[in-house]
Amino acid sequence: MRILLQRADGDSAPWVADFADLLPEARIIPWREGEPAQPCDYAVVWSPPASMAGELAAVKAIFNCGAGVDGLLKFGDALPGSTAIVRLGDAGMGMQMAEYVTHAVLRYFRRFDEYQLQAGRGQWQPLAPHSKEDFPIGVLGIGVLGSTVLEALAPFGFALRGWSRTQKSVPGVACFAGQEGLDAFLRGTRVLVCMLPLTAQTGNLLDRANLSKLLPASYLINVARGAIVAEPDLLMLIKSGQIKGATLDVLRHEPLPAQHPFWQEPAITLTPHISAMTLRRTSVAQIAGKIRRLAAGQSICDVVDRSLGY
Amino acid sequence: MRILLQRADGDSAPWVADFADLLPEARIIPWREGEPAQPCDYAVVWSPPASMAGELAAVKAIFNCGAGVDGLLKFGDALPGSTAIVRLGDAGMGMQMAEYVTHAVLRYFRRFDEYQLQAGRGQWQPLAPHSKEDFPIGVLGIGVLGSTVLEALAPFGFALRGWSRTQKSVPGVACFAGQEGLDAFLRGTRVLVCMLPLTAQTGNLLDRANLSKLLPASYLINVARGAIVAEPDLLMLIKSGQIKGATLDVLRHEPLPAQHPFWQEPAITLTPHISAMTLRRTSVAQIAGKIRRLAAGQSICDVVDRSLGY
């Protein structure tokens, strides 16, 4: 079998080596812009350029090296419905997101951001502690990654809430679902953790109207996709004090442009899309296993439902 | 029964109210500098001044509103051996310390301190992630608070180590003990979490010789007592790059003097002794329970062994 391999960073060599090791029966064809297309059975991609459309349309399944498949669904009808799009399962990303979100939640809860500002001024001043009763955490999107984040937060004793498109049940978590549950979910949440896929339904979901529903002096942590947040609305709510802080790992345009006002806003903490880095070896092992199942005519998990967008 | 109540912050009213509620059979006498001594059965104190020695020597038991009793043992022989000194048990401090230490560990492990510096420069640049194999965490002092911190770190999958005066066994933690175990403990530790009591044995324990044994590019988190760390030695090791960062909640002199060089060192994160704040209601409930047991002739836990200093 032949596998077309494409990396946005251009560095495909270590991926080729891992596939040679873990799926030796396959021949790996690194994709290069402008070279003639070669017939392949599968494609393994991350942020493929528009010029790959023809080659992607010709394979049986496309494996996305990440959980969010918005970079593939943008191809729309150029990818026929018979071509399976497969997202990466957890592959070590859940733990990384749990670390990222736990750090950000504790930072806000224990006021470490404020202590850091005080220390910069040479100020030694204990602040009134927040109470956990006043600090409910709400995770928007409770798939495999969102559930892992909720599990990591549970031992710290926060009141936990979760929202999903369809009703789910997570032990110890107040669960809300659907458009009709979103209002109640937001109105009782102090720290909103965004873990949604980017779809036609979630783009700009976190706009002024919805962000304004959060409890007073709220916080936003976005580890999903930047385009879910209406950035000017967030900035306005932060400047007005209604939202006290935001930790953003993902932005609408990445890298964040140099003149973007978020760089200058002290209440916004920025990281360069590192909350969950793809672990190459773990990912290759997962994809190799799925390819073997497909080649044997078996079913696989993590196949994207294009009507839902994830 | 009569209880002498003293608070370093002078605000004894809410403590009196809680005792009235939880131990109504007692009469609470707020201590005031310069007023005539009144005979009491018990004393409840925090950082008592030297002028209290006579009154403290006259009670049956002194309850310390914190875990560290160095502020009481400094009275030495002025407090007769027949006067029990009782430290606060967990009383909610373990969870607070777990939050504090987990936040600091994740901050170093995920390089959030470095990302913050980059963001301040408008720099969008992913950094190579640390590996957990290279990031063993060592907790120095595994009493009730140290054990709670280790439990909080366990779900994140770090390699955990613990050191105690006498051998202990904690599931999932590599345990070291005694003077002879300290070297091996330090030499395999990347992030050192200091949770020791301040005693004759632990003062200046973390000096140049011992801190130099840590793995290269190590980190120190001190939530115990400032005098355990030789501050000029720590500063020198940080300036040389051998220690990459320190998070210090406790300092030799508190508040940290304005001219202290720690204020100016970017690799040192300072907080004003807030890692575990005494929770008044929980503490009063615990002390009230112990006083009832003593009054009934029963034994209590958390009595300080003066020969050990904690």
mmCIF file of N, CA, C and O in Angstrom, chain B residues 93-152:
data_model
loop_
_atom_site.group_PDB
_atom_site.id
_atom_site.type_symbol
_atom_site.label_atom_id
_atom_site.label_comp_id
_atom_site.label_asym_id
_atom_site.label_seq_id
_atom_site.Cartn_x
_atom_site.Cartn_y
_atom_site.Cartn_z
ATOM 1 N N MET B 93 -5.336 23.007 54.691
ATOM 2 C CA MET B 93 -4.066 23.515 54.159
ATOM 3 C C MET B 93 -3.479 22.592 53.091
ATOM 4 O O MET B 93 -2.818 23.049 52.167
ATOM 5 N N GLY B 94 -3.703 21.286 53.224
ATOM 6 C CA GLY B 94 -3.151 20.334 52.260
ATOM 7 C C GLY B 94 -3.653 20.608 50.852
ATOM 8 O O GLY B 94 -2.873 20.646 49.898
ATOM 9 N N MET B 95 -4.962 20.819 50.717
ATOM 10 C CA MET B 95 -5.533 21.104 49.394
ATOM 11 C C MET B 95 -4.969 22.400 48.814
ATOM 12 O O MET B 95 -4.630 22.471 47.640
ATOM 13 N N GLN B 96 -4.849 23.421 49.660
ATOM 14 C CA GLN B 96 -4.301 24.692 49.163
ATOM 15 C C GLN B 96 -2.862 24.523 48.683
ATOM 16 O O GLN B 96 -2.455 25.076 47.659
ATOM 17 N N MET B 97 -2.073 23.774 49.457
ATOM 18 C CA MET B 97 -0.679 23.556 49.048
ATOM 19 C C MET B 97 -0.624 22.728 47.771
ATOM 20 O O MET B 97 0.231 22.942 46.917
ATOM 21 N N ALA B 98 -1.551 21.756 47.649
ATOM 22 C CA ALA B 98 -1.596 20.950 46.423
ATOM 23 C C ALA B 98 -1.884 21.842 45.220
ATOM 24 O O ALA B 98 -1.265 21.691 44.160
ATOM 25 N N GLU B 99 -2.794 22.777 45.379
ATOM 26 C CA GLU B 99 -3.090 23.716 44.284
ATOM 27 C C GLU B 99 -1.855 24.545 43.945
ATOM 28 O O GLU B 99 -1.482 24.706 42.783
ATOM 29 N N TYR B 100 -1.227 25.083 44.983
ATOM 30 C CA TYR B 100 -0.066 25.956 44.780
ATOM 31 C C TYR B 100 1.057 25.204 44.064
ATOM 32 O O TYR B 100 1.619 25.684 43.073
ATOM 33 N N VAL B 101 1.385 24.026 44.566
ATOM 34 C CA VAL B 101 2.527 23.274 44.021
ATOM 35 C C VAL B 101 2.199 22.742 42.619
ATOM 36 O O VAL B 101 3.034 22.805 41.712
ATOM 37 N N THR B 102 0.978 22.233 42.421
ATOM 38 C CA THR B 102 0.600 21.743 41.093
ATOM 39 C C THR B 102 0.714 22.864 40.063
ATOM 40 O O THR B 102 1.235 22.662 38.961
ATOM 41 N N HIS B 103 0.229 24.040 40.431
ATOM 42 C CA HIS B 103 0.342 25.178 39.515
ATOM 43 C C HIS B 103 1.799 25.475 39.172
ATOM 44 O O HIS B 103 2.165 25.638 38.011
ATOM 45 N N ALA B 104 2.651 25.516 40.180
ATOM 46 C CA ALA B 104 4.065 25.862 39.946
ATOM 47 C C ALA B 104 4.762 24.771 39.127
ATOM 48 O O ALA B 104 5.557 25.073 38.216
ATOM 49 N N VAL B 105 4.471 23.519 39.415
ATOM 50 C CA VAL B 105 5.100 22.412 38.673
ATOM 51 C C VAL B 105 4.671 22.454 37.204
ATOM 52 O O VAL B 105 5.502 22.360 36.295
ATOM 53 N N LEU B 106 3.365 22.624 36.959
ATOM 54 C CA LEU B 106 2.883 22.668 35.576
ATOM 55 C C LEU B 106 3.440 23.891 34.848
ATOM 56 O O LEU B 106 3.741 23.833 33.662
ATOM 57 N N ARG B 107 3.600 24.972 35.571
ATOM 58 C CA ARG B 107 4.135 26.185 34.955
ATOM 59 C C ARG B 107 5.554 25.947 34.451
ATOM 60 O O ARG B 107 5.905 26.333 33.333
ATOM 61 N N TYR B 108 6.368 25.278 35.252
ATOM 62 C CA TYR B 108 7.735 25.001 34.800
ATOM 63 C C TYR B 108 7.748 23.907 33.742
ATOM 64 O O TYR B 108 8.452 24.017 32.732
ATOM 65 N N PHE B 109 6.965 22.838 33.971
ATOM 66 C CA PHE B 109 6.993 21.714 33.033
ATOM 67 C C PHE B 109 6.533 22.157 31.638
ATOM 68 O O PHE B 109 7.135 21.781 30.631
ATOM 69 N N ARG B 110 5.483 22.958 31.587
ATOM 70 C CA ARG B 110 4.949 23.376 30.286
ATOM 71 C C ARG B 110 5.579 24.675 29.798
ATOM 72 O O ARG B 110 5.153 25.254 28.818
ATOM 73 N N ARG B 111 6.569 25.173 30.518
ATOM 74 C CA ARG B 111 7.348 26.353 30.110
ATOM 75 C C ARG B 111 6.486 27.617 30.000
ATOM 76 O O ARG B 111 6.781 28.512 29.193
ATOM 77 N N PHE B 112 5.411 27.695 30.821
ATOM 78 C CA PHE B 112 4.544 28.871 30.748
ATOM 79 C C PHE B 112 5.276 30.141 31.157
ATOM 80 O O PHE B 112 4.935 31.231 30.706
ATOM 81 N N ASP B 113 6.287 30.010 32.037
ATOM 82 C CA ASP B 113 7.070 31.198 32.394
ATOM 83 C C ASP B 113 7.803 31.737 31.161
ATOM 84 O O ASP B 113 7.832 32.943 30.927
ATOM 85 N N GLU B 114 8.340 30.818 30.352
ATOM 86 C CA GLU B 114 9.052 31.259 29.147
ATOM 87 C C GLU B 114 8.086 31.785 28.083
ATOM 88 O O GLU B 114 8.370 32.773 27.389
ATOM 89 N N TYR B 115 6.922 31.134 27.954
ATOM 90 C CA TYR B 115 5.935 31.630 26.990
ATOM 91 C C TYR B 115 5.472 33.033 27.359
ATOM 92 O O TYR B 115 5.204 33.862 26.496
ATOM 93 N N GLN B 116 5.376 33.296 28.662
ATOM 94 C CA GLN B 116 4.951 34.629 29.078
ATOM 95 C C GLN B 116 5.979 35.695 28.682
ATOM 96 O O GLN B 116 5.621 36.771 28.209
ATOM 97 N N LEU B 117 7.260 35.365 28.858
ATOM 98 C CA LEU B 117 8.307 36.299 28.441
ATOM 99 C C LEU B 117 8.241 36.528 26.930
ATOM 100 O O LEU B 117 8.353 37.656 26.451
ATOM 101 N N GLN B 118 8.051 35.438 26.176
ATOM 102 C CA GLN B 118 7.941 35.564 24.716
ATOM 103 C C GLN B 118 6.752 36.451 24.331
ATOM 104 O O GLN B 118 6.881 37.316 23.466
ATOM 105 N N ALA B 119 5.614 36.221 24.983
ATOM 106 C CA ALA B 119 4.419 37.004 24.642
ATOM 107 C C ALA B 119 4.657 38.486 24.927
ATOM 108 O O ALA B 119 4.203 39.350 24.176
ATOM 109 N N GLY B 120 5.404 38.775 25.986
ATOM 110 C CA GLY B 120 5.722 40.161 26.303
ATOM 111 C C GLY B 120 6.539 40.832 25.202
ATOM 112 O O GLY B 120 6.509 42.052 25.041
ATOM 113 N N ARG B 121 7.258 40.012 24.449
ATOM 114 C CA ARG B 121 8.052 40.528 23.312
ATOM 115 C C ARG B 121 7.287 40.412 21.994
ATOM 116 O O ARG B 121 7.850 40.626 20.927
ATOM 117 N N GLY B 122 6.032 40.022 22.028
ATOM 118 C CA GLY B 122 5.250 39.841 20.808
ATOM 119 C C GLY B 122 5.718 38.667 19.969
ATOM 120 O O GLY B 122 5.555 38.648 18.751
ATOM 121 N N GLN B 123 6.272 37.654 20.644
ATOM 122 C CA GLN B 123 6.889 36.532 19.934
ATOM 123 C C GLN B 123 5.970 35.314 19.952
ATOM 124 O O GLN B 123 5.541 34.872 21.026
ATOM 125 N N TRP B 124 5.652 34.761 18.793
ATOM 126 C CA TRP B 124 4.807 33.564 18.656
ATOM 127 C C TRP B 124 5.734 32.421 18.246
ATOM 128 O O TRP B 124 6.092 32.292 17.085
ATOM 129 N N GLN B 125 6.149 31.624 19.197
ATOM 130 C CA GLN B 125 7.186 30.630 18.924
ATOM 131 C C GLN B 125 6.997 29.410 19.829
ATOM 132 O O GLN B 125 7.323 29.466 21.013
ATOM 133 N N PRO B 126 6.510 28.302 19.273
ATOM 134 C CA PRO B 126 6.441 27.085 20.093
ATOM 135 C C PRO B 126 7.832 26.678 20.560
ATOM 136 O O PRO B 126 8.814 26.827 19.830
ATOM 137 N N LEU B 127 7.923 26.183 21.796
ATOM 138 C CA LEU B 127 9.197 25.714 22.352
ATOM 139 C C LEU B 127 9.164 24.188 22.427
ATOM 140 O O LEU B 127 8.094 23.587 22.528
ATOM 141 N N ALA B 128 10.349 23.590 22.401
ATOM 142 C CA ALA B 128 10.407 22.128 22.520
ATOM 143 C C ALA B 128 9.824 21.734 23.872
ATOM 144 O O ALA B 128 10.228 22.280 24.901
ATOM 145 N N PRO B 129 8.882 20.803 23.895
ATOM 146 C CA PRO B 129 8.293 20.436 25.191
ATOM 147 C C PRO B 129 9.277 19.649 26.046
ATOM 148 O O PRO B 129 10.116 18.913 25.536
ATOM 149 N N HIS B 130 9.188 19.830 27.371
ATOM 150 C CA HIS B 130 9.916 18.957 28.288
ATOM 151 C C HIS B 130 9.277 17.575 28.263
ATOM 152 O O HIS B 130 8.080 17.434 27.981
ATOM 153 N N SER B 131 10.084 16.582 28.592
ATOM 154 C CA SER B 131 9.543 15.230 28.705
ATOM 155 C C SER B 131 9.421 14.885 30.187
ATOM 156 O O SER B 131 10.258 15.278 31.003
ATOM 157 N N LYS B 132 8.372 14.144 30.528
ATOM 158 C CA LYS B 132 8.174 13.806 31.942
ATOM 159 C C LYS B 132 9.298 12.923 32.471
ATOM 160 O O LYS B 132 9.604 12.953 33.662
ATOM 161 N N GLU B 133 9.924 12.151 31.570
ATOM 162 C CA GLU B 133 11.063 11.327 32.002
ATOM 163 C C GLU B 133 12.193 12.205 32.546
ATOM 164 O O GLU B 133 12.977 11.779 33.389
ATOM 165 N N ASP B 134 12.312 13.421 31.999
ATOM 166 C CA ASP B 134 13.380 14.325 32.435
ATOM 167 C C ASP B 134 12.910 15.278 33.526
ATOM 168 O O ASP B 134 13.584 16.270 33.803
ATOM 169 N N PHE B 135 11.757 15.011 34.119
ATOM 170 C CA PHE B 135 11.184 16.007 35.025
ATOM 171 C C PHE B 135 10.724 15.393 36.345
ATOM 172 O O PHE B 135 9.589 15.635 36.791
ATOM 173 N N PRO B 136 11.583 14.609 37.013
ATOM 174 C CA PRO B 136 11.160 14.034 38.292
ATOM 175 C C PRO B 136 10.958 15.122 39.346
ATOM 176 O O PRO B 136 11.741 16.071 39.444
ATOM 177 N N ILE B 137 9.880 14.958 40.111
ATOM 178 C CA ILE B 137 9.507 15.917 41.156
ATOM 179 C C ILE B 137 9.868 15.293 42.502
ATOM 180 O O ILE B 137 9.488 14.148 42.770
ATOM 181 N N GLY B 138 10.555 16.028 43.361
ATOM 182 C CA GLY B 138 10.912 15.510 44.679
ATOM 183 C C GLY B 138 10.324 16.369 45.782
ATOM 184 O O GLY B 138 10.567 17.580 45.827
ATOM 185 N N VAL B 139 9.559 15.750 46.655
ATOM 186 C CA VAL B 139 8.963 16.485 47.780
ATOM 187 C C VAL B 139 9.788 16.200 49.032
ATOM 188 O O VAL B 139 9.913 15.043 49.462
ATOM 189 N N LEU B 140 10.324 17.248 49.592
ATOM 190 C CA LEU B 140 11.181 17.168 50.775
ATOM 191 C C LEU B 140 10.270 17.382 51.985
ATOM 192 O O LEU B 140 9.807 18.494 52.234
ATOM 193 N N GLY B 141 10.014 16.282 52.707
ATOM 194 C CA GLY B 141 9.075 16.369 53.829
ATOM 195 C C GLY B 141 7.745 15.774 53.426
ATOM 196 O O GLY B 141 6.963 16.430 52.742
ATOM 197 N N ILE B 142 7.492 14.510 53.793
ATOM 198 C CA ILE B 142 6.247 13.879 53.347
ATOM 199 C C ILE B 142 5.362 13.529 54.547
ATOM 200 O O ILE B 142 4.998 12.386 54.756
ATOM 201 N N GLY B 143 5.053 14.575 55.319
ATOM 202 C CA GLY B 143 4.035 14.448 56.355
ATOM 203 C C GLY B 143 2.666 14.551 55.710
ATOM 204 O O GLY B 143 2.507 14.270 54.512
ATOM 205 N N VAL B 144 1.678 14.986 56.477
ATOM 206 C CA VAL B 144 0.313 14.993 55.956
ATOM 207 C C VAL B 144 0.185 15.975 54.786
ATOM 208 O O VAL B 144 -0.471 15.677 53.780
ATOM 209 N N LEU B 145 0.865 17.130 54.861
ATOM 210 C CA LEU B 145 0.758 18.096 53.770
ATOM 211 C C LEU B 145 1.533 17.619 52.536
ATOM 212 O O LEU B 145 1.046 17.693 51.411
ATOM 213 N N GLY B 146 2.767 17.120 52.754
ATOM 214 C CA GLY B 146 3.572 16.624 51.635
ATOM 215 C C GLY B 146 2.883 15.477 50.906
ATOM 216 O O GLY B 146 2.926 15.402 49.674
ATOM 217 N N SER B 147 2.234 14.601 51.656
ATOM 218 C CA SER B 147 1.542 13.476 51.023
ATOM 219 C C SER B 147 0.376 13.954 50.174
ATOM 220 O O SER B 147 0.117 13.416 49.089
ATOM 221 N N THR B 148 -0.327 14.967 50.654
ATOM 222 C CA THR B 148 -1.445 15.508 49.872
ATOM 223 C C THR B 148 -0.945 16.110 48.565
ATOM 224 O O THR B 148 -1.563 15.951 47.510
ATOM 225 N N VAL B 149 0.198 16.780 48.610
ATOM 226 C CA VAL B 149 0.773 17.356 47.392
ATOM 227 C C VAL B 149 1.158 16.239 46.417
ATOM 228 O O VAL B 149 0.876 16.320 45.214
ATOM 229 N N LEU B 150 1.773 15.178 46.923
ATOM 230 C CA LEU B 150 2.145 14.055 46.049
ATOM 231 C C LEU B 150 0.910 13.424 45.410
ATOM 232 O O LEU B 150 0.919 13.084 44.222
ATOM 233 N N GLU B 151 -0.160 13.292 46.176
ATOM 234 C CA GLU B 151 -1.403 12.735 45.619
ATOM 235 C C GLU B 151 -1.960 13.595 44.489
ATOM 236 O O GLU B 151 -2.486 13.080 43.509
ATOM 237 N N ALA B 152 -1.850 14.909 44.665
ATOM 238 C CA ALA B 152 -2.381 15.805 43.631
ATOM 239 C C ALA B 152 -1.548 15.718 42.353
ATOM 240 O O ALA B 152 -2.072 15.854 41.249
#
